[in-house]
Structure formats: C-alpha cells, structure tokens
GROMACS .gro file of C-alpha atoms in nm:
model
  438
    1MET     CA    1  -1.485  -1.069   4.123
    2ARG     CA    2  -1.734  -0.978   4.014
    3PRO     CA    3  -2.046  -1.262   4.039
    4PHE     CA    4  -2.147  -1.278   3.657
    5LEU     CA    5  -1.694  -1.314   3.604
    6GLU     CA    6  -1.700  -1.569   3.821
    7ARG     CA    7  -1.966  -1.786   3.656
    8LEU     CA    8  -1.837  -1.718   3.329
    9ALA     CA    9  -1.495  -1.826   3.391
   10ASN     CA   10  -1.695  -2.148   3.518
   11ARG     CA   11  -1.683  -2.178   3.094
   12ARG     CA   12  -1.363  -2.239   3.022
   13HIS     CA   13  -1.340  -2.639   3.136
   14PHE     CA   14  -1.534  -2.634   2.840
   15GLY     CA   15  -1.260  -2.542   2.612
   16ILE     CA   16  -1.302  -2.467   2.235
   17ARG     CA   17  -1.551  -2.642   2.034
   18PRO     CA   18  -1.557  -2.669   1.627
   19GLY     CA   19  -1.842  -2.696   1.532
   20LEU     CA   20  -2.222  -2.512   1.585
   21GLU     CA   21  -2.497  -2.753   1.656
   22THR     CA   22  -2.479  -2.682   2.042
   23MET     CA   23  -2.493  -2.282   1.989
   24ARG     CA   24  -2.785  -2.334   1.710
   25ALA     CA   25  -2.991  -2.503   2.029
   26LEU     CA   26  -2.902  -2.284   2.226
   27CYS     CA   27  -3.015  -1.966   2.028
   28ALA     CA   28  -3.313  -2.222   1.880
   29ALA     CA   29  -3.392  -2.216   2.324
   30LEU     CA   30  -3.360  -1.825   2.339
   31GLY     CA   31  -3.617  -1.746   2.063
   32ASN     CA   32  -3.346  -1.668   1.779
   33PRO     CA   33  -3.260  -1.345   1.930
   34GLU     CA   34  -3.003  -1.260   1.715
   35GLU     CA   35  -3.294  -1.233   1.352
   36SER     CA   36  -3.397  -0.952   1.567
   37PHE     CA   37  -3.119  -0.716   1.399
   38ALA     CA   38  -2.991  -0.671   1.080
   39VAL     CA   39  -2.557  -0.791   1.055
   40ILE     CA   40  -2.261  -0.695   0.924
   41HIS     CA   41  -2.052  -0.978   0.951
   42ILE     CA   42  -1.655  -0.965   0.989
   43ALA     CA   43  -1.365  -1.197   1.011
   44GLY     CA   44  -1.038  -1.185   0.940
   45THR     CA   45  -0.690  -1.202   1.029
   46ASN     CA   46  -0.568  -0.875   1.096
   47GLY     CA   47  -0.780  -0.533   1.053
   48LYS     CA   48  -1.157  -0.626   1.186
   49GLY     CA   49  -1.142  -0.506   1.535
   50SER     CA   50  -1.079  -0.177   1.352
   51VAL     CA   51  -1.277  -0.279   1.090
   52ALA     CA   52  -1.593  -0.299   1.286
   53ALA     CA   53  -1.491   0.022   1.478
   54ILE     CA   54  -1.509   0.211   1.165
   55CYS     CA   55  -1.873   0.060   1.089
   56GLU     CA   56  -2.005   0.132   1.425
   57ALA     CA   57  -1.900   0.500   1.426
   58ALA     CA   58  -2.065   0.592   1.111
   59LEU     CA   59  -2.366   0.385   1.116
   60ARG     CA   60  -2.393   0.596   1.513
   61THR     CA   61  -2.313   0.904   1.342
   62MET     CA   62  -2.657   0.858   1.114
   63GLY     CA   63  -2.830   0.814   1.400
   64VAL     CA   64  -2.895   0.395   1.391
   65PRO     CA   65  -2.950   0.222   1.672
   66VAL     CA   66  -2.657   0.007   1.688
   67ALA     CA   67  -2.438  -0.242   1.868
   68ARG     CA   68  -2.077  -0.382   1.827
   69TYR     CA   69  -1.962  -0.735   1.979
   70THR     CA   70  -1.561  -0.750   1.896
   71SER     CA   71  -1.327  -0.980   2.094
   72PRO     CA   72  -1.114  -0.998   2.339
   73HIS     CA   73  -1.214  -0.693   2.527
   74LEU     CA   74  -0.822  -0.562   2.666
   75VAL     CA   75  -0.899  -0.471   3.085
   76ARG     CA   76  -1.309  -0.511   3.104
   77VAL     CA   77  -1.556  -0.762   2.959
   78ASN     CA   78  -1.816  -0.535   2.887
   79GLU     CA   79  -1.579  -0.404   2.641
   80ARG     CA   80  -1.706  -0.665   2.373
   81PHE     CA   81  -2.024  -0.547   2.386
   82VAL     CA   82  -2.120  -0.180   2.328
   83VAL     CA   83  -2.479  -0.019   2.227
   84ASN     CA   84  -2.486   0.351   2.084
   85GLY     CA   85  -2.126   0.401   2.186
   86GLU     CA   86  -2.156   0.272   2.507
   87PRO     CA   87  -2.012  -0.067   2.693
   88VAL     CA   88  -2.323  -0.248   2.882
   89SER     CA   89  -2.376  -0.270   3.245
   90ASP     CA   90  -2.266  -0.519   3.452
   91VAL     CA   91  -2.629  -0.508   3.520
   92ALA     CA   92  -2.775  -0.622   3.155
   93LEU     CA   93  -2.503  -0.810   3.125
   94GLY     CA   94  -2.609  -1.005   3.459
   95ARG     CA   95  -2.954  -1.019   3.379
   96ALA     CA   96  -2.865  -1.180   2.940
   97LEU     CA   97  -2.620  -1.430   3.169
   98ASP     CA   98  -2.904  -1.563   3.394
   99THR     CA   99  -3.132  -1.635   3.110
  100VAL     CA  100  -2.884  -1.794   2.916
  101GLU     CA  101  -2.797  -2.038   3.225
  102ALA     CA  102  -3.146  -2.095   3.266
  103VAL     CA  103  -3.235  -2.253   2.904
  104CYS     CA  104  -2.891  -2.441   2.925
  105ALA     CA  105  -3.017  -2.624   3.218
  106ARG     CA  106  -3.347  -2.607   3.103
  107GLU     CA  107  -3.227  -2.806   2.750
  108GLY     CA  108  -2.950  -2.982   2.859
  109LEU     CA  109  -2.650  -2.749   2.696
  110GLU     CA  110  -2.343  -2.675   2.813
  111PRO     CA  111  -2.206  -2.439   2.532
  112THR     CA  112  -1.870  -2.309   2.584
  113PHE     CA  113  -1.728  -1.981   2.721
  114PHE     CA  114  -1.696  -1.816   2.366
  115GLU     CA  115  -2.052  -1.930   2.234
  116VAL     CA  116  -2.227  -1.831   2.640
  117LEU     CA  117  -2.109  -1.444   2.566
  118THR     CA  118  -2.210  -1.438   2.235
  119ALA     CA  119  -2.525  -1.505   2.337
  120CYS     CA  120  -2.559  -1.328   2.606
  121ALA     CA  121  -2.466  -1.041   2.315
  122TRP     CA  122  -2.774  -1.129   2.114
  123LEU     CA  123  -3.013  -1.102   2.400
  124VAL     CA  124  -2.874  -0.788   2.462
  125PHE     CA  125  -2.894  -0.650   2.172
  126ARG     CA  126  -3.187  -0.762   2.132
  127GLU     CA  127  -3.325  -0.576   2.432
  128ALA     CA  128  -3.153  -0.281   2.373
  129GLY     CA  129  -3.379  -0.243   2.047
  130ALA     CA  130  -3.038  -0.259   1.788
  131ARG     CA  131  -3.127  -0.213   1.413
  132VAL     CA  132  -2.757  -0.278   1.348
  133VAL     CA  133  -2.523  -0.517   1.492
  134VAL     CA  134  -2.149  -0.481   1.365
  135CYS     CA  135  -2.010  -0.817   1.463
  136GLU     CA  136  -1.663  -0.911   1.504
  137VAL     CA  137  -1.579  -1.311   1.456
  138GLY     CA  138  -1.373  -1.436   1.809
  139MET     CA  139  -1.168  -1.710   1.524
  140GLY     CA  140  -1.121  -1.879   1.244
  141GLY     CA  141  -1.529  -1.759   1.068
  142ARG     CA  142  -1.699  -2.129   0.979
  143TRP     CA  143  -1.743  -2.275   1.351
  144ASP     CA  144  -1.706  -1.936   1.562
  145ALA     CA  145  -1.996  -1.868   1.753
  146THR     CA  146  -2.124  -1.575   1.536
  147ASN     CA  147  -2.183  -1.740   1.237
  148THR     CA  148  -2.532  -1.870   1.341
  149ILE     CA  149  -2.555  -1.540   1.156
  150GLU     CA  150  -2.797  -1.666   0.830
  151ALA     CA  151  -2.827  -1.381   0.616
  152PRO     CA  152  -2.609  -1.091   0.675
  153LEU     CA  153  -2.653  -0.742   0.536
  154VAL     CA  154  -2.245  -0.792   0.427
  155SER     CA  155  -1.990  -1.032   0.509
  156VAL     CA  156  -1.674  -0.849   0.567
  157ILE     CA  157  -1.331  -1.066   0.530
  158THR     CA  158  -1.032  -0.821   0.597
  159HIS     CA  159  -0.644  -0.908   0.571
  160VAL     CA  160  -0.544  -1.336   0.609
  161ALA     CA  161  -0.245  -1.436   0.724
  162LEU     CA  162  -0.099  -1.717   0.900
  163ASP     CA  163  -0.197  -1.745   1.303
  164HIS     CA  164  -0.339  -1.931   1.485
  165CYS     CA  165  -0.201  -2.224   1.304
  166ASP     CA  166  -0.268  -2.467   1.531
  167ILE     CA  167  -0.632  -2.459   1.518
  168LEU     CA  168  -0.696  -2.287   1.169
  169GLY     CA  169  -0.466  -2.445   0.935
  170ASP     CA  170  -0.072  -2.374   0.829
  171THR     CA  171  -0.177  -2.192   0.483
  172VAL     CA  172  -0.321  -1.878   0.428
  173GLU     CA  173  -0.525  -2.103   0.182
  174ALA     CA  174  -0.683  -2.343   0.474
  175ILE     CA  175  -0.684  -2.004   0.686
  176ALA     CA  176  -0.899  -1.788   0.401
  177ALA     CA  177  -1.081  -2.152   0.361
  178GLU     CA  178  -1.182  -2.099   0.733
  179LYS     CA  179  -1.296  -1.746   0.715
  180ALA     CA  180  -1.455  -1.741   0.375
  181GLY     CA  181  -1.703  -1.986   0.615
  182ILE     CA  182  -1.862  -1.680   0.695
  183ILE     CA  183  -1.975  -1.587   0.380
  184LYS     CA  184  -2.351  -1.717   0.260
  185GLU     CA  185  -2.606  -1.745  -0.015
  186GLY     CA  186  -2.670  -1.487  -0.277
  187ARG     CA  187  -2.549  -1.210   0.017
  188PRO     CA  188  -2.271  -0.954  -0.085
  189VAL     CA  189  -1.890  -1.019   0.099
  190VAL     CA  190  -1.628  -0.813   0.085
  191MET     CA  191  -1.222  -0.864   0.083
  192GLY     CA  192  -0.969  -0.660   0.245
  193ALA     CA  193  -0.605  -0.601   0.048
  194MET     CA  194  -0.460  -0.934   0.124
  195ASP     CA  195  -0.239  -1.242  -0.071
  196ALA     CA  196  -0.339  -1.296  -0.401
  197ARG     CA  197  -0.399  -1.711  -0.315
  198ALA     CA  198  -0.677  -1.588   0.016
  199LYS     CA  199  -0.822  -1.349  -0.241
  200ALA     CA  200  -0.874  -1.727  -0.446
  201VAL     CA  201  -1.027  -1.889  -0.122
  202ILE     CA  202  -1.238  -1.615  -0.084
  203ALA     CA  203  -1.361  -1.574  -0.461
  204ALA     CA  204  -1.436  -1.965  -0.539
  205THR     CA  205  -1.645  -1.969  -0.200
  206ALA     CA  206  -1.861  -1.641  -0.292
  207ALA     CA  207  -1.840  -1.809  -0.654
  208ARG     CA  208  -2.004  -2.143  -0.490
  209LEU     CA  209  -2.236  -1.935  -0.284
  210HIS     CA  210  -2.407  -1.659  -0.609
  211ALA     CA  211  -2.259  -1.418  -0.344
  212PRO     CA  212  -2.160  -1.093  -0.486
  213LEU     CA  213  -1.844  -0.984  -0.426
  214PHE     CA  214  -1.658  -0.671  -0.413
  215ASP     CA  215  -1.266  -0.545  -0.341
  216ALA     CA  216  -1.233  -0.337  -0.138
  217GLU     CA  217  -0.860  -0.253  -0.324
  218THR     CA  218  -1.122  -0.041  -0.563
  219VAL     CA  219  -1.144   0.212  -0.274
  220ARG     CA  220  -0.837   0.472  -0.362
  221VAL     CA  221  -0.745   0.674   0.029
  222THR     CA  222  -0.486   0.917  -0.025
  223VAL     CA  223  -0.334   1.053   0.252
  224SER     CA  224  -0.304   1.377   0.269
  225ARG     CA  225  -0.088   1.394   0.609
  226ARG     CA  226   0.061   1.218   0.920
  227THR     CA  227   0.180   1.306   1.232
  228LEU     CA  228   0.249   1.128   1.585
  229HIS     CA  229  -0.125   1.100   1.641
  230GLY     CA  230  -0.274   1.066   1.321
  231GLN     CA  231  -0.311   1.132   0.976
  232THR     CA  232  -0.586   1.298   0.715
  233LEU     CA  233  -0.737   1.000   0.533
  234GLN     CA  234  -0.914   1.119   0.191
  235CYS     CA  235  -1.125   0.807   0.009
  236SER     CA  236  -1.261   0.735  -0.318
  237SER     CA  237  -1.472   0.437  -0.477
  238PRO     CA  238  -1.619   0.428  -0.750
  239MET     CA  239  -1.962   0.541  -0.580
  240CYS     CA  240  -1.840   0.816  -0.427
  241ASP     CA  241  -1.542   1.118  -0.313
  242TYR     CA  242  -1.547   1.098   0.073
  243PRO     CA  243  -1.432   1.456   0.236
  244ALA     CA  244  -1.047   1.407   0.333
  245ALA     CA  245  -1.098   1.338   0.758
  246LEU     CA  246  -0.866   1.371   1.035
  247THR     CA  247  -0.804   1.045   1.200
  248ARG     CA  248  -0.652   0.959   1.487
  249LEU     CA  249  -0.606   0.570   1.362
  250ALA     CA  250  -0.294   0.539   1.286
  251GLY     CA  251  -0.101   0.393   1.020
  252THR     CA  252  -0.028   0.291   0.653
  253PHE     CA  253  -0.262  -0.025   0.726
  254GLN     CA  254  -0.568   0.146   0.863
  255ALA     CA  255  -0.542   0.322   0.533
  256GLU     CA  256  -0.627   0.001   0.411
  257ASN     CA  257  -0.899  -0.052   0.751
  258ALA     CA  258  -1.112   0.233   0.612
  259ALA     CA  259  -1.045   0.120   0.262
  260THR     CA  260  -1.259  -0.205   0.407
  261ALA     CA  261  -1.458  -0.038   0.618
  262LEU     CA  262  -1.629   0.188   0.370
  263CYS     CA  263  -1.661  -0.108   0.073
  264ALA     CA  264  -1.839  -0.253   0.350
  265LEU     CA  265  -2.044   0.053   0.406
  266GLU     CA  266  -2.169   0.142   0.071
  267ARG     CA  267  -2.348  -0.219   0.021
  268LEU     CA  268  -2.611  -0.087   0.295
  269GLY     CA  269  -2.618   0.173   0.060
  270GLU     CA  270  -2.768  -0.108  -0.252
  271GLN     CA  271  -3.025  -0.235   0.065
  272GLY     CA  272  -3.199   0.067   0.163
  273LEU     CA  273  -2.908   0.146   0.378
  274PRO     CA  274  -2.728   0.462   0.275
  275VAL     CA  275  -2.432   0.568   0.490
  276PRO     CA  276  -2.378   0.973   0.351
  277PRO     CA  277  -1.980   1.162   0.264
  278LYS     CA  278  -1.988   1.290   0.566
  279ALA     CA  279  -2.100   1.056   0.782
  280PHE     CA  280  -1.825   0.782   0.700
  281ALA     CA  281  -1.595   1.113   0.763
  282GLU     CA  282  -1.714   1.229   1.072
  283ALA     CA  283  -1.663   0.848   1.123
  284LEU     CA  284  -1.307   0.912   1.072
  285ARG     CA  285  -1.297   1.214   1.263
  286THR     CA  286  -1.444   1.004   1.622
  287VAL     CA  287  -1.347   0.665   1.591
  288SER     CA  288  -1.141   0.545   1.820
  289TRP     CA  289  -0.971   0.193   1.882
  290PRO     CA  290  -0.747   0.159   2.158
  291GLY     CA  291  -0.424  -0.100   2.172
  292ARG     CA  292  -0.355  -0.030   1.802
  293CYS     CA  293  -0.078   0.153   1.674
  294GLN     CA  294  -0.204   0.428   1.999
  295LEU     CA  295   0.031   0.710   2.134
  296ILE     CA  296  -0.003   0.735   2.473
  297ALA     CA  297   0.264   0.948   2.598
  298ASP     CA  298   0.396   1.245   2.335
  299ASP     CA  299   0.788   1.268   2.573
  300PRO     CA  300   0.956   1.048   2.507
  301PRO     CA  301   0.648   0.918   2.184
  302THR     CA  302   0.491   0.575   2.361
  303PHE     CA  303   0.335   0.376   2.122
  304LEU     CA  304   0.099   0.064   2.225
  305ASP     CA  305   0.019  -0.209   2.010
  306GLY     CA  306  -0.146  -0.554   1.981
  307GLY     CA  307   0.028  -0.654   1.703
  308HIS     CA  308   0.179  -1.089   1.796
  309ASN     CA  309   0.172  -1.243   1.470
  310PRO     CA  310   0.456  -1.165   1.186
  311ASP     CA  311   0.214  -1.067   0.970
  312ALA     CA  312   0.068  -0.776   1.207
  313LEU     CA  313   0.451  -0.711   1.338
  314ARG     CA  314   0.581  -0.622   0.947
  315ALA     CA  315   0.255  -0.374   0.943
  316LEU     CA  316   0.361  -0.197   1.231
  317ARG     CA  317   0.704  -0.111   1.126
  318GLU     CA  318   0.571   0.020   0.846
  319ALA     CA  319   0.334   0.215   1.024
  320LEU     CA  320   0.649   0.383   1.261
  321LYS     CA  321   0.826   0.476   0.949
  322SER     CA  322   0.507   0.618   0.831
  323MET     CA  323   0.546   0.867   1.103
  324HIS     CA  324   0.938   0.901   1.036
  325VAL     CA  325   0.990   0.655   1.385
  326ARG     CA  326   1.296   0.514   1.159
  327ARG     CA  327   1.567   0.366   1.416
  328ARG     CA  328   1.618   0.412   1.825
  329VAL     CA  329   1.305   0.249   1.928
  330ALA     CA  330   1.294   0.117   2.290
  331LEU     CA  331   1.104  -0.229   2.272
  332VAL     CA  332   0.917  -0.349   2.593
  333CYS     CA  333   0.721  -0.651   2.487
  334GLY     CA  334   0.527  -0.936   2.592
  335PHE     CA  335   0.468  -1.318   2.424
  336CYS     CA  336   0.243  -1.570   2.458
  337GLY     CA  337   0.471  -1.861   2.427
  338ASP     CA  338   0.232  -2.064   2.171
  339LYS     CA  339   0.275  -1.765   1.906
  340ALA     CA  340   0.504  -1.703   1.589
  341VAL     CA  341   0.738  -1.552   1.839
  342GLY     CA  342   1.053  -1.549   1.692
  343ALA     CA  343   0.934  -1.437   1.328
  344ALA     CA  344   0.757  -1.129   1.472
  345LEU     CA  345   1.023  -1.017   1.596
  346ARG     CA  346   1.234  -1.053   1.278
  347GLU     CA  347   0.978  -0.798   1.163
  348ILE     CA  348   1.022  -0.547   1.451
  349ALA     CA  349   1.379  -0.580   1.490
  350PRO     CA  350   1.508  -0.368   1.211
  351LEU     CA  351   1.373  -0.034   1.405
  352VAL     CA  352   1.471  -0.180   1.749
  353SER     CA  353   1.782  -0.012   1.926
  354ALA     CA  354   1.719  -0.125   2.269
  355ALA     CA  355   1.454  -0.436   2.459
  356TRP     CA  356   1.290  -0.505   2.737
  357ALA     CA  357   1.111  -0.871   2.786
  358VAL     CA  358   0.776  -0.852   3.039
  359PRO     CA  359   0.569  -1.159   3.184
  360LEU     CA  360   0.217  -1.182   3.096
  361ARG     CA  361   0.008  -1.222   3.388
  362ASN     CA  362  -0.165  -1.496   3.214
  363GLU     CA  363   0.009  -1.926   3.224
  364ARG     CA  364   0.022  -1.901   2.862
  365GLY     CA  365   0.289  -1.620   2.906
  366LEU     CA  366   0.650  -1.638   2.796
  367ALA     CA  367   0.905  -1.618   3.003
  368PRO     CA  368   1.116  -1.305   3.021
  369GLU     CA  369   1.430  -1.497   3.007
  370SER     CA  370   1.299  -1.649   2.711
  371LEU     CA  371   1.143  -1.384   2.538
  372ALA     CA  372   1.531  -1.233   2.571
  373ALA     CA  373   1.689  -1.518   2.383
  374GLU     CA  374   1.435  -1.492   2.152
  375LEU     CA  375   1.500  -1.118   2.091
  376ARG     CA  376   1.852  -1.169   2.067
  377ARG     CA  377   1.824  -1.426   1.818
  378ALA     CA  378   1.588  -1.215   1.633
  379GLY     CA  379   1.904  -0.982   1.610
  380ILE     CA  380   1.818  -0.740   1.887
  381PRO     CA  381   2.119  -0.757   2.178
  382ALA     CA  382   2.100  -0.518   2.400
  383ALA     CA  383   1.746  -0.768   2.535
  384THR     CA  384   1.635  -0.757   2.942
  385PRO     CA  385   1.473  -0.954   3.118
  386MET     CA  386   1.230  -0.780   3.361
  387ALA     CA  387   1.047  -0.871   3.682
  388SER     CA  388   0.725  -0.687   3.560
  389VAL     CA  389   0.589  -0.488   3.345
  390GLU     CA  390   0.570  -0.136   3.474
  391GLU     CA  391   0.959  -0.224   3.561
  392GLY     CA  392   0.967  -0.252   3.155
  393ILE     CA  393   0.842   0.081   3.079
  394GLU     CA  394   1.055   0.258   3.315
  395ALA     CA  395   1.369   0.120   3.184
  396ALA     CA  396   1.200   0.203   2.837
  397THR     CA  397   1.104   0.491   2.908
  398ALA     CA  398   1.501   0.571   3.064
  399TRP     CA  399   1.660   0.485   2.775
  400ALA     CA  400   1.448   0.676   2.560
  401GLN     CA  401   1.471   1.031   2.734
  402ASP     CA  402   1.876   0.969   2.709
  403ASN     CA  403   1.839   0.901   2.350
  404GLN     CA  404   1.625   1.057   2.229
  405GLY     CA  405   1.399   0.769   2.131
  406THR     CA  406   1.105   0.610   2.086
  407VAL     CA  407   0.910   0.440   2.276
  408LEU     CA  408   0.695   0.090   2.182
  409ILE     CA  409   0.544  -0.156   2.409
  410CYS     CA  410   0.366  -0.447   2.186
  411GLY     CA  411   0.316  -0.784   2.200
  412SER     CA  412  -0.019  -0.993   2.351
  413LEU     CA  413  -0.292  -0.790   2.388
  414PHE     CA  414  -0.342  -0.929   2.721
  415LEU     CA  415   0.001  -0.685   2.757
  416VAL     CA  416  -0.162  -0.446   2.627
  417GLY     CA  417  -0.485  -0.483   2.876
  418GLU     CA  418  -0.205  -0.483   3.166
  419VAL     CA  419  -0.069  -0.112   2.999
  420LEU     CA  420  -0.466   0.056   2.973
  421ALA     CA  421  -0.551  -0.077   3.305
  422LEU     CA  422  -0.216   0.055   3.449
  423ARG     CA  423  -0.275   0.413   3.300
  424GLY     CA  424  -0.644   0.377   3.425
  425ASP     CA  425  -0.771   0.382   3.062
  426LEU     CA  426  -1.047   0.120   3.061
  427GLY     CA  427  -1.070   0.067   3.495
  428ASP     CA  428  -0.971  -0.163   3.664
  429ILE     CA  429  -0.880  -0.489   3.508
  430ASP     CA  430  -1.111  -0.777   3.503
  431PRO     CA  431  -0.992  -1.053   3.736
  432SER     CA  432  -0.994  -1.344   3.626
  433GLU     CA  433  -0.723  -1.315   3.365
  434GLY     CA  434  -0.856  -1.623   3.153
  435LEU     CA  435  -1.193  -1.394   3.042
  436ARG     CA  436  -0.940  -1.205   2.839
  437ALA     CA  437  -0.875  -1.456   2.590
  438HIS     CA  438  -1.019  -1.528   2.282
   0.00000   0.00000   0.00000
C-alpha cells in the first residue's frame, strides 16, 4: 500500500460524525485554505458528479485555473482531486497529508477520514493556484465536511431522491432539507429537475436565506441524435441559445444534468466570469465521467453504470430504452447490503432476460446467493450467483453474443471500480478497499 493510503485508512475508525466543529477548527488551524479560491458547491442524490464534471470542463476550456473535488473515487483516491484536468500526484497528496496530520497533532484534533481528505483538497488546490474549485458534497450537505464553504459562487442541488436514508432521513422532504444545508445567505442557488416536494423545501430555504433561486428546468435541452456512444445536445436558456454538441454522456438523465450545469455556469457570468456559448458546447463535447451509462465494449454492447438506488436505476432504464435497448439484457450486478436492493432491481427488471449476481470486494457487499434471490423476487427468474466479477462478465457476455443481447454491469460503485481496474482504465485499484467509500 502507498504510505499515505495506509495513513488515510487509519482514519476510518473515526467513522462519520455530524457537525462541522472539527472541520472548522482544522481549516482555521491550516490558515483557511478554502478561502483562497471561489467555489461551485454541488449537492444532490444523483447527478452531482456529472454536473461537476461539466462545470469543470467548461472552466478548463476557458483557460481558468480550475480544480475539482468529488467522491467517492472508483479506482484510485487521486481521482477525487483534479487540477486543470489531471489527478494530483501521490507526492502532492502526501505533502498535504503531512501538513494536516501535523496540525491535528498540535491542536489535538481527531478529524474523520472524509474531513482529512477535504482538508487535503483545500491545501492541494491552494498550492496549485486554483481560481475556481468545483466541489461535490460527500453526503447530504448540512453537516458535510465541504460545507465550511461560506460564500460559494453558486450552490447547486441536483436531483433529490431516497438514499442513505439511515443517515439523511426516510422522506424526500427530509433529504432535501439536508441537501439545502449548502445554501448560503444571499448566494445564488440552482436546483435541478426533481420532485415538487423537494423543490418546495429548497425554495423555502432559499427564501429564508434571501438566496436568489434559479430552476434548471427553465433550460430547454433538445436531443437531435442518440447512439450507444452518446448523444447530441442543444441547450437554450432564457439568456442564450447554445451550439449543439455531441457528448459521450449518454442517457436522458444526462440531458437534465447538462441543463443543471448550464444554469449554474450562467450564474458565474452575473459575477464577472461569463462562460461563452462555445466553451459550454466544447465542455459537453470533451467531458468524461466514467461509470455512468458508460459504453465499455461494442460487441456485444456492454454498459457500465454505478446506479445503486431505485431513482438511479429508473433513470438508467429510461436511458437504455432511449438508445433502443429494450430487451435481451444480460445483467451483471453487485450491491451493498445496506441499499434498497429489491426496489432498485425492480426498476431495471423489465429489460432483463438473465442475470448474474457477483461479489464485491467490500465487507458491505451482499453475498451472490442472497443477491440472486433478490433478483428472482424482482421478477428475473434466470438469476445465477457467481464466484467472481470476471466469471459473471464472461457468462453474461457469452449469453449476449448467443442471443444478440446487451450486457449491463451495474450496482455499487465498488463494482464499477473493480471493472475499470480489470480493464486497466484508471490504473491499479487501491489496495485499501475501505478508501473507496464515501
């Protein structure tokens, strides 16, 4: 294991703690590095990573020194920290961790794993000279370690749905209230497409804080061409018509994410950082966000997706249907046992002809035999437990070839990371499995 990974892994025993007291004290002891750059702060249940990737790509296209902080990573922890389009080096992360650990020892602070990661991000981005940081919330919003950001350029709340219910609440309204915790006094806020109940909570919070509220559904997105490899999007907002762009981001839900990103980027123009229409179109053309309806093979067509809650798999089903994948799907899936697995599987089941349940390299993973039983209960009788991810993919691929079908690999992001690592797309997987959570 790389030395700084072992030190990070040791932070796991602090768990997840609500409250910002430790994080605020840590930032103050570090000289408040988060105040050295402007921030686009993004919360939401689904879509926030894609929105962050589009926003970062647009700013990078403009030549703005930009960084991106997202979580979790898929293969290597470095993926979370991107500066001007490149993951930061082990050396830079190790140096930041040295500083954080020294300050913690001096001040008697015991931050959690994610608080340490976030503090390292602020240090790395300050050292790199980032002008703008596109920052994704780790979980929730109100008590998230990233919420020490006091005056964001814009707060963005993407699609809100049920997930992490044991921590965030078991209603859409409760979860929306946690996400709305990133809204700051007088600062603009953008909300994406979501349930009217969630919108009402966000609107009430924005009104209470006198935060100008913008609805991304005022942005019209026209899809002129869809293929397995992507789609052509043309966006039009009340402010401007934007050039059409062919993007690798596939699925109807990515059109919604593009609208949310554009609505957020237009708020920057009101603060002296206008995003030219051509820059936004170029961002759509070049942006990449692995593991989200990602086509990883052509013969047979094979998609990889990290959807693990009912809302995400419903969106994935509609995305596949929009690309004329309507039946004969060979499903390879792996889930964590603390998710709403049955409800999620029922969303994708109408497309699935056969399924293979695979293990996760994580202690939270649902055993293949138990997952196969869940698949059968969801209406997929041809469900087989497998001993490994490789064997599951091999069996599904053979079935799809024989039946002119499509392979879909989905479920936990742990599964996505393992598949990408097997392919060598993002390097060798971090040996500390727990580091990929949160």
